[in-house]
mmCIF file of C-alpha atoms and ligand atoms in Angstrom:
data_model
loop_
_atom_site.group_PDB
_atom_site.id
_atom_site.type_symbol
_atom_site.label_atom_id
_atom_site.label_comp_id
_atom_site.label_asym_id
_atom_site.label_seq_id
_atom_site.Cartn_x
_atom_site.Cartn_y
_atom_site.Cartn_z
ATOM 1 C CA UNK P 90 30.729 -12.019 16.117
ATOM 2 C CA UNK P 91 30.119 -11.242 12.404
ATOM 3 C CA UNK P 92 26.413 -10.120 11.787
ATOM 4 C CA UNK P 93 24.002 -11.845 9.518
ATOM 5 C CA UNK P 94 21.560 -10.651 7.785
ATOM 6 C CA UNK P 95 19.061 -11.758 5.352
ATOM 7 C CA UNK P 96 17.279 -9.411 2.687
ATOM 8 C CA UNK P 97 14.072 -11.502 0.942
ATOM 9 C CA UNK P 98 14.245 -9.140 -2.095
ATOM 10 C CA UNK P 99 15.920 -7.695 -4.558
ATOM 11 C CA UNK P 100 16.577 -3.912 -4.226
ATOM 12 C CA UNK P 101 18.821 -1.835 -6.054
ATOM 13 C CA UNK P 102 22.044 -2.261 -6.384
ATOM 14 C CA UNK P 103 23.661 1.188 -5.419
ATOM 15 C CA UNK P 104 22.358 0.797 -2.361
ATOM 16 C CA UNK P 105 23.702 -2.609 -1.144
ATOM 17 C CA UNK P 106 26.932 -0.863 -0.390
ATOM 18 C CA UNK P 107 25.339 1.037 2.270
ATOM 19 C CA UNK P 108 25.448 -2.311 4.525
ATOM 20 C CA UNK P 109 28.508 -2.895 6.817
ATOM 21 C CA UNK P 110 31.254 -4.950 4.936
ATOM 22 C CA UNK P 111 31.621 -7.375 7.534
ATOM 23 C CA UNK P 112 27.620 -8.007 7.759
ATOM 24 C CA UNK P 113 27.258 -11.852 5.939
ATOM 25 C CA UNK P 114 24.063 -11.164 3.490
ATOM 26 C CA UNK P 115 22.127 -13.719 1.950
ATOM 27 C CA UNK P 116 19.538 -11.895 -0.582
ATOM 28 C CA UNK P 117 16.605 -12.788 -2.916
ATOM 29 C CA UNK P 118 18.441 -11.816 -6.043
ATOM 30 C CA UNK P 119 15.085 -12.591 -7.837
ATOM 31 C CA UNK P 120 12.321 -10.605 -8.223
ATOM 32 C CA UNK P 121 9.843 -13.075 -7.110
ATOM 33 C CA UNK P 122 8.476 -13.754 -3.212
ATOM 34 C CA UNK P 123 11.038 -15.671 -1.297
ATOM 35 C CA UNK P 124 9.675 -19.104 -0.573
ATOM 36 C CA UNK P 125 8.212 -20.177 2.639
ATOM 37 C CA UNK P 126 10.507 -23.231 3.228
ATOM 38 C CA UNK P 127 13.414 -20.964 2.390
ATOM 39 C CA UNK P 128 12.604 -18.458 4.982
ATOM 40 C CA UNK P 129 11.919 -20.986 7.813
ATOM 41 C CA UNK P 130 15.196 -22.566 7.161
ATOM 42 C CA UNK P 131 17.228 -18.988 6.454
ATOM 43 C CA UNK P 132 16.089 -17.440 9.848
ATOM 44 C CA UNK P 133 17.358 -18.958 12.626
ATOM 45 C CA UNK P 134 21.206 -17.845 12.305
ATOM 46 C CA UNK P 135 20.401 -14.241 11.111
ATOM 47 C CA UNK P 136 20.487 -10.902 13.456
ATOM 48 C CA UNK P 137 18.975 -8.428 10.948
ATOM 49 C CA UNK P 138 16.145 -8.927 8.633
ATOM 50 C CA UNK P 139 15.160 -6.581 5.522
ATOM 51 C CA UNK P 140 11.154 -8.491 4.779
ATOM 52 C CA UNK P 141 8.904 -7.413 2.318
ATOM 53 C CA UNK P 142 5.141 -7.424 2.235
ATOM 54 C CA UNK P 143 5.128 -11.093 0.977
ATOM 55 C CA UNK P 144 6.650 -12.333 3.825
ATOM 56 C CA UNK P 145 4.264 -13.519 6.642
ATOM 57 C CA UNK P 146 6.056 -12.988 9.533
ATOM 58 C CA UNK P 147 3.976 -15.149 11.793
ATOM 59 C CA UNK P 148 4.971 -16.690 15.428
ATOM 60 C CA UNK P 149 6.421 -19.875 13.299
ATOM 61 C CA UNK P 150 8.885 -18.219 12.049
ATOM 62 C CA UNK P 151 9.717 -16.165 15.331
ATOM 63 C CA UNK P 152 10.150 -19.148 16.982
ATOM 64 C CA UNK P 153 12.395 -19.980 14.559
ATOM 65 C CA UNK P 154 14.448 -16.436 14.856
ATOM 66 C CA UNK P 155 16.516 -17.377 17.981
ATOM 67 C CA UNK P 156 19.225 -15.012 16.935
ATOM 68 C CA UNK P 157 16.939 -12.100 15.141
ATOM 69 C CA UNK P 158 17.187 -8.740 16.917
ATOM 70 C CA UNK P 159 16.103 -6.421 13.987
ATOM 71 C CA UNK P 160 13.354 -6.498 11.648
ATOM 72 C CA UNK P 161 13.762 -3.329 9.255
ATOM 73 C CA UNK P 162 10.569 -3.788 6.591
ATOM 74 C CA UNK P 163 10.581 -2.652 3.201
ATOM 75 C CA UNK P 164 7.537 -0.593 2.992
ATOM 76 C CA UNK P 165 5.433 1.875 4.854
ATOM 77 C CA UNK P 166 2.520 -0.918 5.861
ATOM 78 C CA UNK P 167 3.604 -3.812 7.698
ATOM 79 C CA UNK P 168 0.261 -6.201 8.478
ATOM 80 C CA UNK P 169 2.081 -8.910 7.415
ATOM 81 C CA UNK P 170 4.260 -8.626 10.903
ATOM 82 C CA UNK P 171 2.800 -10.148 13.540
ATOM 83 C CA UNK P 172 4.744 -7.352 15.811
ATOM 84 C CA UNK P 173 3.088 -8.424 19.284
ATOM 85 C CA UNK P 174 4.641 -11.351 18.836
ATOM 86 C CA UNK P 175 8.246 -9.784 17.093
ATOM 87 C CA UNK P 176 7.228 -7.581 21.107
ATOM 88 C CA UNK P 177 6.857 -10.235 23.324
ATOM 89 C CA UNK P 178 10.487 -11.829 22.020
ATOM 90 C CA UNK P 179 12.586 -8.411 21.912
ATOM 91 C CA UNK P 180 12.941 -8.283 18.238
ATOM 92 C CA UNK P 181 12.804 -4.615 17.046
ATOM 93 C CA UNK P 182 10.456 -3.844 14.291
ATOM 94 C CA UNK P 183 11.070 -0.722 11.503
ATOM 95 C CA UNK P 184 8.940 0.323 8.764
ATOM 96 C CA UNK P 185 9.911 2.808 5.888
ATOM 97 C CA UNK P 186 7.214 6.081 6.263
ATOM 98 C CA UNK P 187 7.406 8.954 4.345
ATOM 99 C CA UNK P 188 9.843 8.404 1.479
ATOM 100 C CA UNK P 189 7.229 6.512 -0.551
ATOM 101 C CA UNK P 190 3.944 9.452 0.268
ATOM 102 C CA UNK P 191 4.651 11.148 -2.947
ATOM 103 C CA UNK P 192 4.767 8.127 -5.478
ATOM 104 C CA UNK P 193 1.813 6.794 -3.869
ATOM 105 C CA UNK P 194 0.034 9.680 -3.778
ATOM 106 C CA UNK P 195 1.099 10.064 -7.371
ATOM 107 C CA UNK P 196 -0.088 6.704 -8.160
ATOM 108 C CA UNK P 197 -3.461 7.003 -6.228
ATOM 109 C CA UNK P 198 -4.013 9.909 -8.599
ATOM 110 C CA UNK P 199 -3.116 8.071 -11.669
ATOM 111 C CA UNK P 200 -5.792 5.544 -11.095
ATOM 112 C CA UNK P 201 -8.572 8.685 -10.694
ATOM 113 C CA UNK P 202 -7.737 9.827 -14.101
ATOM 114 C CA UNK P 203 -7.282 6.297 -15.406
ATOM 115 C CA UNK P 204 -10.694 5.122 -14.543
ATOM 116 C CA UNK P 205 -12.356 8.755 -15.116
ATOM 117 C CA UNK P 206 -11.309 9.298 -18.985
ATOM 118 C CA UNK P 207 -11.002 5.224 -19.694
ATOM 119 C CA UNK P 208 -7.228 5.563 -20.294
ATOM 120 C CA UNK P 209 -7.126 1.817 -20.299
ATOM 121 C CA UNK P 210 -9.781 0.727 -22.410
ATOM 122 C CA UNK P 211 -9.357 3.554 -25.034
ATOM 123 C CA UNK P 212 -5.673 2.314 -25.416
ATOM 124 C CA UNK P 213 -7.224 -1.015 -26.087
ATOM 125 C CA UNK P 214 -9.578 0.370 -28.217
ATOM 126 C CA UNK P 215 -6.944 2.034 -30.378
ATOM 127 C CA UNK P 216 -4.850 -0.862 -30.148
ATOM 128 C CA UNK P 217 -7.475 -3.327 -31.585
ATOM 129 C CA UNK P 218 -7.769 -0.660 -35.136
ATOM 130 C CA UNK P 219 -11.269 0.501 -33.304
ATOM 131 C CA UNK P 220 -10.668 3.851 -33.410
ATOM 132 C CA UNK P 221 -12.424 4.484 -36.758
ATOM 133 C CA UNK P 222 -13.686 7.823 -36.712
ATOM 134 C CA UNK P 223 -13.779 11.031 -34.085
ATOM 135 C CA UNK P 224 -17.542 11.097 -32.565
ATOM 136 C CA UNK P 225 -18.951 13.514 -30.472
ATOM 137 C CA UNK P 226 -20.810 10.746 -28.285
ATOM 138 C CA UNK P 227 -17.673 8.147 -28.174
ATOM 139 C CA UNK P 228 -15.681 7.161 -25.571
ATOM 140 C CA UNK P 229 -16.880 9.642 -22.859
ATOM 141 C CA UNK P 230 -15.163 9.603 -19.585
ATOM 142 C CA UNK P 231 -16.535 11.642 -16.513
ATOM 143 C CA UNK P 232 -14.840 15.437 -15.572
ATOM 144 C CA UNK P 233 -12.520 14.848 -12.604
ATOM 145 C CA UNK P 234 -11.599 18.773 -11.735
ATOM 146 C CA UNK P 235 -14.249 20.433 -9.626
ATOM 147 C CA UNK P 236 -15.735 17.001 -8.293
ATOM 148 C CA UNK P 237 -15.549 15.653 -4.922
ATOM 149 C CA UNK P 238 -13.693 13.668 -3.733
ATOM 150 C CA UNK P 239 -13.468 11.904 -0.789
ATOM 151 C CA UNK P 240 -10.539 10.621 1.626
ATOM 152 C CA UNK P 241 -10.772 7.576 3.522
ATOM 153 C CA UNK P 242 -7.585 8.132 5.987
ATOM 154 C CA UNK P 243 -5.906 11.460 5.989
ATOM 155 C CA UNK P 244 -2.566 10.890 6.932
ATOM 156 C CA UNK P 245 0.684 11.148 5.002
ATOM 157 C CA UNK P 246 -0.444 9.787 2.104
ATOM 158 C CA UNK P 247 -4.062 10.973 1.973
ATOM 159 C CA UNK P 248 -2.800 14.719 2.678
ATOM 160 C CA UNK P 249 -0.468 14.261 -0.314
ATOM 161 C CA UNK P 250 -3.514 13.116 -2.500
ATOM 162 C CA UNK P 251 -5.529 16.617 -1.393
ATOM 163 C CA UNK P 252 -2.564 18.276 -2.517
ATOM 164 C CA UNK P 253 -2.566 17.126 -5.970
ATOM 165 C CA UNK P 254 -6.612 17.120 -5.828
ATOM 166 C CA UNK P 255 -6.106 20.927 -5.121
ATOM 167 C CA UNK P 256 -4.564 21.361 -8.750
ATOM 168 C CA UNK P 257 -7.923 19.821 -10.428
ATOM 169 C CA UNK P 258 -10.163 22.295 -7.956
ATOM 170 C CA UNK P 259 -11.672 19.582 -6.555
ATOM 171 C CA UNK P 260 -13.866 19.976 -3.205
ATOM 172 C CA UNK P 261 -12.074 17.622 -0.450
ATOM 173 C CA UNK P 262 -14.296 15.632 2.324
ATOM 174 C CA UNK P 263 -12.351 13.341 4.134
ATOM 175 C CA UNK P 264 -13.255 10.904 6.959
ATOM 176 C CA UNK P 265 -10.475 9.610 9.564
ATOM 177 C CA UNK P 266 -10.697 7.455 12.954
ATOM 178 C CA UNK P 267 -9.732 11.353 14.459
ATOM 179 C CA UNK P 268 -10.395 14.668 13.020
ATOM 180 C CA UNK P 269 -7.809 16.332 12.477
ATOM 181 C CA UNK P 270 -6.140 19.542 13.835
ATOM 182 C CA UNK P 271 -9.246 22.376 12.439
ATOM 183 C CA UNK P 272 -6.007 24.921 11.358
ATOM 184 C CA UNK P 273 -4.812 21.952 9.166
ATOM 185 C CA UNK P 274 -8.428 21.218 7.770
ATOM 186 C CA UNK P 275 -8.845 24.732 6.981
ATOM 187 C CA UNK P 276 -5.152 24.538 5.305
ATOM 188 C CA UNK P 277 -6.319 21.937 3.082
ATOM 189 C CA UNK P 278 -9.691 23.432 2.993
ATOM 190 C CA UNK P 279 -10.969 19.605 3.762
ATOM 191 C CA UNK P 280 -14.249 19.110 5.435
ATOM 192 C CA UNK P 281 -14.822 16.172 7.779
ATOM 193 C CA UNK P 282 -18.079 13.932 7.502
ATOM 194 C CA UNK P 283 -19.137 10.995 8.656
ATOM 195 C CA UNK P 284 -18.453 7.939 6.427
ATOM 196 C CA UNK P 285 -21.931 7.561 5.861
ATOM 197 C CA UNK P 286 -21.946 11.308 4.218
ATOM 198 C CA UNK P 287 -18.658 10.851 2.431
ATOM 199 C CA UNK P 288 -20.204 7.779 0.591
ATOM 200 C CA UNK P 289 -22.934 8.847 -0.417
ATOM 201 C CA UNK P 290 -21.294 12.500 -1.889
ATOM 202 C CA UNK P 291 -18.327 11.901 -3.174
ATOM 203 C CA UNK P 292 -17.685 11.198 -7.101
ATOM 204 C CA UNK P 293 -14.415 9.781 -5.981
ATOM 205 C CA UNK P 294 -13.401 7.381 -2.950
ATOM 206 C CA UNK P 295 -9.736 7.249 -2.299
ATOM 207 C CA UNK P 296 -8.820 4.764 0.643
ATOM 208 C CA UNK P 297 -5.384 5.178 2.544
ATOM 209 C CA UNK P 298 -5.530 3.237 5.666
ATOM 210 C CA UNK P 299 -3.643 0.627 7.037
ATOM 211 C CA UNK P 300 -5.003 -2.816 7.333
ATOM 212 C CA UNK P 301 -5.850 -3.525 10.841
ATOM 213 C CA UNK P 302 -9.002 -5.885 12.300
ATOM 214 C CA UNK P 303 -10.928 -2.365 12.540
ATOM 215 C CA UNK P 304 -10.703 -1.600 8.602
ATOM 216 C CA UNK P 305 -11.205 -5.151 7.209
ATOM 217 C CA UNK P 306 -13.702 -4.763 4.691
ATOM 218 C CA UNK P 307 -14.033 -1.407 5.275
ATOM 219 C CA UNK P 308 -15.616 -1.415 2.292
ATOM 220 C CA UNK P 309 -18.451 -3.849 1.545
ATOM 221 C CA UNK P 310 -21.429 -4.562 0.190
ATOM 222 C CA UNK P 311 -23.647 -2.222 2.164
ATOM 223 C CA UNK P 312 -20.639 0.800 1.879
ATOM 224 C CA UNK P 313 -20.600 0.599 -1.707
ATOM 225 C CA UNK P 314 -24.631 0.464 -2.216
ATOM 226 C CA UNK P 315 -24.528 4.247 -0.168
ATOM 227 C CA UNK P 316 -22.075 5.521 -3.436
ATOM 228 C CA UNK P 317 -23.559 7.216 -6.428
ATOM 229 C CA UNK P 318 -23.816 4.905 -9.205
ATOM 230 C CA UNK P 319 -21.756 7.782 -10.766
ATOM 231 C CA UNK P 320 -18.749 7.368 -8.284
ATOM 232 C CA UNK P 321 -15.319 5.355 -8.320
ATOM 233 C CA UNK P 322 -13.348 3.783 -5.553
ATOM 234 C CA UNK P 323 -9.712 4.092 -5.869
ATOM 235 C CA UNK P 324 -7.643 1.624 -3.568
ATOM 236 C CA UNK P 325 -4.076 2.019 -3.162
ATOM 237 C CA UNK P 326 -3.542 0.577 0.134
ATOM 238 C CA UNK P 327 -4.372 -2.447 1.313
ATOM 239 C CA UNK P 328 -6.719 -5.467 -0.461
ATOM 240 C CA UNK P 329 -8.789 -6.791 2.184
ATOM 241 C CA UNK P 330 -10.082 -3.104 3.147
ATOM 242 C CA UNK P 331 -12.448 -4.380 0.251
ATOM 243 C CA UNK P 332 -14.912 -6.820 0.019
ATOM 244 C CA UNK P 333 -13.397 -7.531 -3.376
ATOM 245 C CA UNK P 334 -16.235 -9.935 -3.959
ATOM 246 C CA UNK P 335 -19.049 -7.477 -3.134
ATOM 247 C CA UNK P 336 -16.782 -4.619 -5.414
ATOM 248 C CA UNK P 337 -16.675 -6.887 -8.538
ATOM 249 C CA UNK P 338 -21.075 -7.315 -8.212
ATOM 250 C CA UNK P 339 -21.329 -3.418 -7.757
ATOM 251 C CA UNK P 340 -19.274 -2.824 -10.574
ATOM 252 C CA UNK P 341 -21.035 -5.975 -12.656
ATOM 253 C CA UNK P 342 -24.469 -4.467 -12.197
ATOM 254 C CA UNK P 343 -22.928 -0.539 -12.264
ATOM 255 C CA UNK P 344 -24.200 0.215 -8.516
ATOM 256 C CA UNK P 345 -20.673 2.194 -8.923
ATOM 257 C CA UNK P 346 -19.268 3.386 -12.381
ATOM 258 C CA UNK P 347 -15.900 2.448 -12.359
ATOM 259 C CA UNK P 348 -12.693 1.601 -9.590
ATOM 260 C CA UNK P 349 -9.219 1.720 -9.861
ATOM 261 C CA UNK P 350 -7.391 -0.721 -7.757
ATOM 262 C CA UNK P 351 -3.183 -1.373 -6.903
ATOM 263 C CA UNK P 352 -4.238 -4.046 -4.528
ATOM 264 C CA UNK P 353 -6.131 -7.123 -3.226
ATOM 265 C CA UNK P 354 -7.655 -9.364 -1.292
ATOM 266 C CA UNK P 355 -5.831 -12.095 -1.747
ATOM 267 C CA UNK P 356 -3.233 -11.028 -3.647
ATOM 268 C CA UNK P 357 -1.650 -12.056 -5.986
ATOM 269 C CA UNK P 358 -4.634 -13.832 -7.162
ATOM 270 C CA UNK P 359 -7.914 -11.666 -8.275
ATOM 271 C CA UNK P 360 -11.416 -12.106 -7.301
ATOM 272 C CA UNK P 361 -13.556 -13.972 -10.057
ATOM 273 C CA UNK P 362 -14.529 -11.740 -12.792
ATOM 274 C CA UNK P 363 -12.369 -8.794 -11.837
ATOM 275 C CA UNK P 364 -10.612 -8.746 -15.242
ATOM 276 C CA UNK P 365 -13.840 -9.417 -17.524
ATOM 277 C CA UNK P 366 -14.828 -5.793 -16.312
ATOM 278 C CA UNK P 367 -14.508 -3.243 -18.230
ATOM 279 C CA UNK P 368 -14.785 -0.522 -15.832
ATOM 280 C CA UNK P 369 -11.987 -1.014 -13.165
ATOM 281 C CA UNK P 370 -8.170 -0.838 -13.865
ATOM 282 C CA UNK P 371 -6.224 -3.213 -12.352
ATOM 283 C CA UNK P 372 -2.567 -2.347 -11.505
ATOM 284 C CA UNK P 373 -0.093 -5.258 -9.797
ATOM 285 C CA UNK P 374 0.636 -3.504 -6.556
ATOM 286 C CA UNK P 375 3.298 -0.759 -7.842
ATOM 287 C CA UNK P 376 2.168 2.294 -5.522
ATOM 288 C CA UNK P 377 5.980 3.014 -4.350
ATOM 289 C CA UNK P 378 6.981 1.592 -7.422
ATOM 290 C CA UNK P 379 9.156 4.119 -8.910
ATOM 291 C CA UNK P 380 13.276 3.182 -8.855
ATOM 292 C CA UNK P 381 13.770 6.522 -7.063
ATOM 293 C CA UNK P 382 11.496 5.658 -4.225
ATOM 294 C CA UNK P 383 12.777 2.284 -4.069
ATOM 295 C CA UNK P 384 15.758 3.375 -3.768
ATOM 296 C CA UNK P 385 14.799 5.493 -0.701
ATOM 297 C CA UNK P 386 12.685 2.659 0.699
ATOM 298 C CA UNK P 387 16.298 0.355 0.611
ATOM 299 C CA UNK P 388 18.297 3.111 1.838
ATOM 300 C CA UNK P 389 15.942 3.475 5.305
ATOM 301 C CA UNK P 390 15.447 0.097 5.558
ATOM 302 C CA UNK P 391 19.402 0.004 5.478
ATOM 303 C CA UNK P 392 19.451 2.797 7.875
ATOM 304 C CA UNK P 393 17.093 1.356 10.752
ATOM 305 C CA UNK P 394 18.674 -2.215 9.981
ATOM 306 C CA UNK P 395 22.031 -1.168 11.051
ATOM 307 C CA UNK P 396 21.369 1.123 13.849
ATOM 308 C CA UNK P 397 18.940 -1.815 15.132
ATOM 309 C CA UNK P 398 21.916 -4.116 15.078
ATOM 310 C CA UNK P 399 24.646 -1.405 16.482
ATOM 311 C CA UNK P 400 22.040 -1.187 19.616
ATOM 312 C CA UNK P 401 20.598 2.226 18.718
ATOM 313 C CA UNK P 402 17.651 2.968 18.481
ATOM 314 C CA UNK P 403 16.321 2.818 14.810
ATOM 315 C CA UNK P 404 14.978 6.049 13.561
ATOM 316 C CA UNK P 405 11.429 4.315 12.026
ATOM 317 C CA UNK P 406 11.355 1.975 14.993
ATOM 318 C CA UNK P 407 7.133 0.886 15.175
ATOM 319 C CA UNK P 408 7.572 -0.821 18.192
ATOM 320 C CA UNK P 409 9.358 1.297 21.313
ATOM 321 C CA UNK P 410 8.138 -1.144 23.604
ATOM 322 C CA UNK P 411 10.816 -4.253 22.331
ATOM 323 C CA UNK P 412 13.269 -1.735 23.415
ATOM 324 C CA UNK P 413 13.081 -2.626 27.519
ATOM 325 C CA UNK P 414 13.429 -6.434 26.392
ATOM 326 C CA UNK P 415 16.334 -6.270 23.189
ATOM 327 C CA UNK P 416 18.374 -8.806 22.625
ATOM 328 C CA UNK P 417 22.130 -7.926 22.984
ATOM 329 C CA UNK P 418 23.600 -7.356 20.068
ATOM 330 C CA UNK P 419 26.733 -9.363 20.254
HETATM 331 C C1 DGY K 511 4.025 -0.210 1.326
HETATM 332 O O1 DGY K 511 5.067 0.382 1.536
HETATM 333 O O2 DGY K 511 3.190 -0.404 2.214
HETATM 334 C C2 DGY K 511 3.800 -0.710 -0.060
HETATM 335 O O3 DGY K 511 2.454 -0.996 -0.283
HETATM 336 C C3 DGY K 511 4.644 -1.933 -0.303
HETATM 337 O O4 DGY K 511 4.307 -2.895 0.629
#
């Protein structure tokens, strides 16, 4: 029986011949989130399923997915798949890790500098004819090389931060749910603290965990009053592992001197009086957003799609134990 699958958004082009041409493929061709009512009505004939991050994959619509043995997502961080449920039904979940460490990592690092030197608000400043005359006392950033900085979650894409860090001679601490293996710590010459000591000594935060119950505001009101009122938080990972509300008083009454953010709590929408500040630079959620990662991210998505649906066992496969319970793929 011919395969369908359905892809909720649009990816490039060169890599949409890398699906089956028998598969039937209904795709987002717009660069907007696929609508709910869409979705629930889409699902219930498909096999395969390429979702993004604005897709809530919730037990409505597996109930829906009668037919759906494969859910390949686009994107390393998948908290918007309810996979105990995807589990419990024999659906196989996939996730893209790895191909999108260095962009982020890249991106993570962006935001440091951003929010360090005020690239955004000088450009504004220059922009609006205020750049009148060179000063010695205007428009002072902070140094970023030999500061500290300090890792919330070293895995892939934390490590990949330290590397970069290394270039600027900064002084790593990191803090992680395990320490990792001492060989590798001494490798990246990064010291592990508590979180209470990595708050309170580090000029720079960078968070890279996934969103899980455990690191829901990770970050709150109580975290962020144990920073220097010298440091920034950088968060390229998920929203809610901020108390966005609690972020935008610390930064309102400088508890913390700047923060560089790629994502929210509620995204799309922003937290009241996020974008009146003039010390935190606000990016729309573009941390794997360059075409040649993207391009990556479709091609594995592709990859574990297809093997998922030719009853192998996809190579980024997040949940081994749908495998005793599959659904035949017919
Ligand atoms: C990821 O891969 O997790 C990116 O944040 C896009 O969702």
């Amino acid at each position: 029986m011919q395969k369908r699958i359905l892809i909720t958004g649009r990816i490039p082009d060169e890599v949409m011949n890398l699906l089956p041409r028998e598969y039937y493929v209904e795709v987002n061709s717009e660069d907007r989130p696929f609508d709910r009512q869409r979705l629930l009505e889409s699902i219930p004939d498909k096999d395969g399923f390429i979702s993004m991050i604005t897709d809530s994959v919730d037990e409505e619509l597996l109930d829906r997915a009668v037919r759906l043995k494969m859910i390949a997502h686009f994107g390393v961080g998948y908290n918007n798949i309810d996979v105990r449920a995807a589990t419990a039904r024999g659906i196989l979940v996939s996730n893209t890790p790895g191909v999108l460490t260095g962009a982020t990592a890249d991106l993570a690092f962006a935001l440091i500098l951003a929010v360090a030197r005020k690239v955004v608000e000088c450009d504004r400043i220059t922009r609006e004819g205020r750049f009148r005359y060179w000063a010695p006392m205007l428009f002072l950033g902070s140094d970023v090389s030999w500061k500290t900085l300090g890792i919330i979650g070293l895995g892939k894409i934390g490590k990949a931060v330290v590397a970069r860090a290394k270039g600027f001679d900064m002084r790593i601490l990191y803090h992680n749910r395990q320490r990792i293996d001492p060989e590798e710590e001494r490798k990246l010459a990064a010291e592990y603290v508590d979180m209470k000591t990595l708050l309170s000594r580090s000029d720079f935060i960078s968070l890279h965990v996934p969103l899980t119950e455990e690191t829901k505001y990770l970050i709150g009101r109580n975290e962020l009053s144990l920073m220097k009122p010298t440091a920034c938080l950088i968060n390229t990972s998920r929203g809610p592992v901020v108390d966005e509300r609690a972020l935008v008083e610390a930064l309102r009454e400088k508890k913390i001197r700047g923060a560089g953010l790629d994502v929210y709590e509620h995204e799309p929408v922003l937290t009241p009086g996020l974008t009146e500040l003039d010390n935190v630079v606000l990016l729309p959620h573009v941390g794997s957003g360059t075409i040649e990662t993207r391009v990556k991210m479709a091609s594995m998505a592709i990859e574990n799609l297809v093997a998922g649906l030719r009853g192998k066992v996809p190579p980024n496969l997040v949940n081994p134990e749908a495998l005793s319970r599959r659904r035949p793929a017919k």
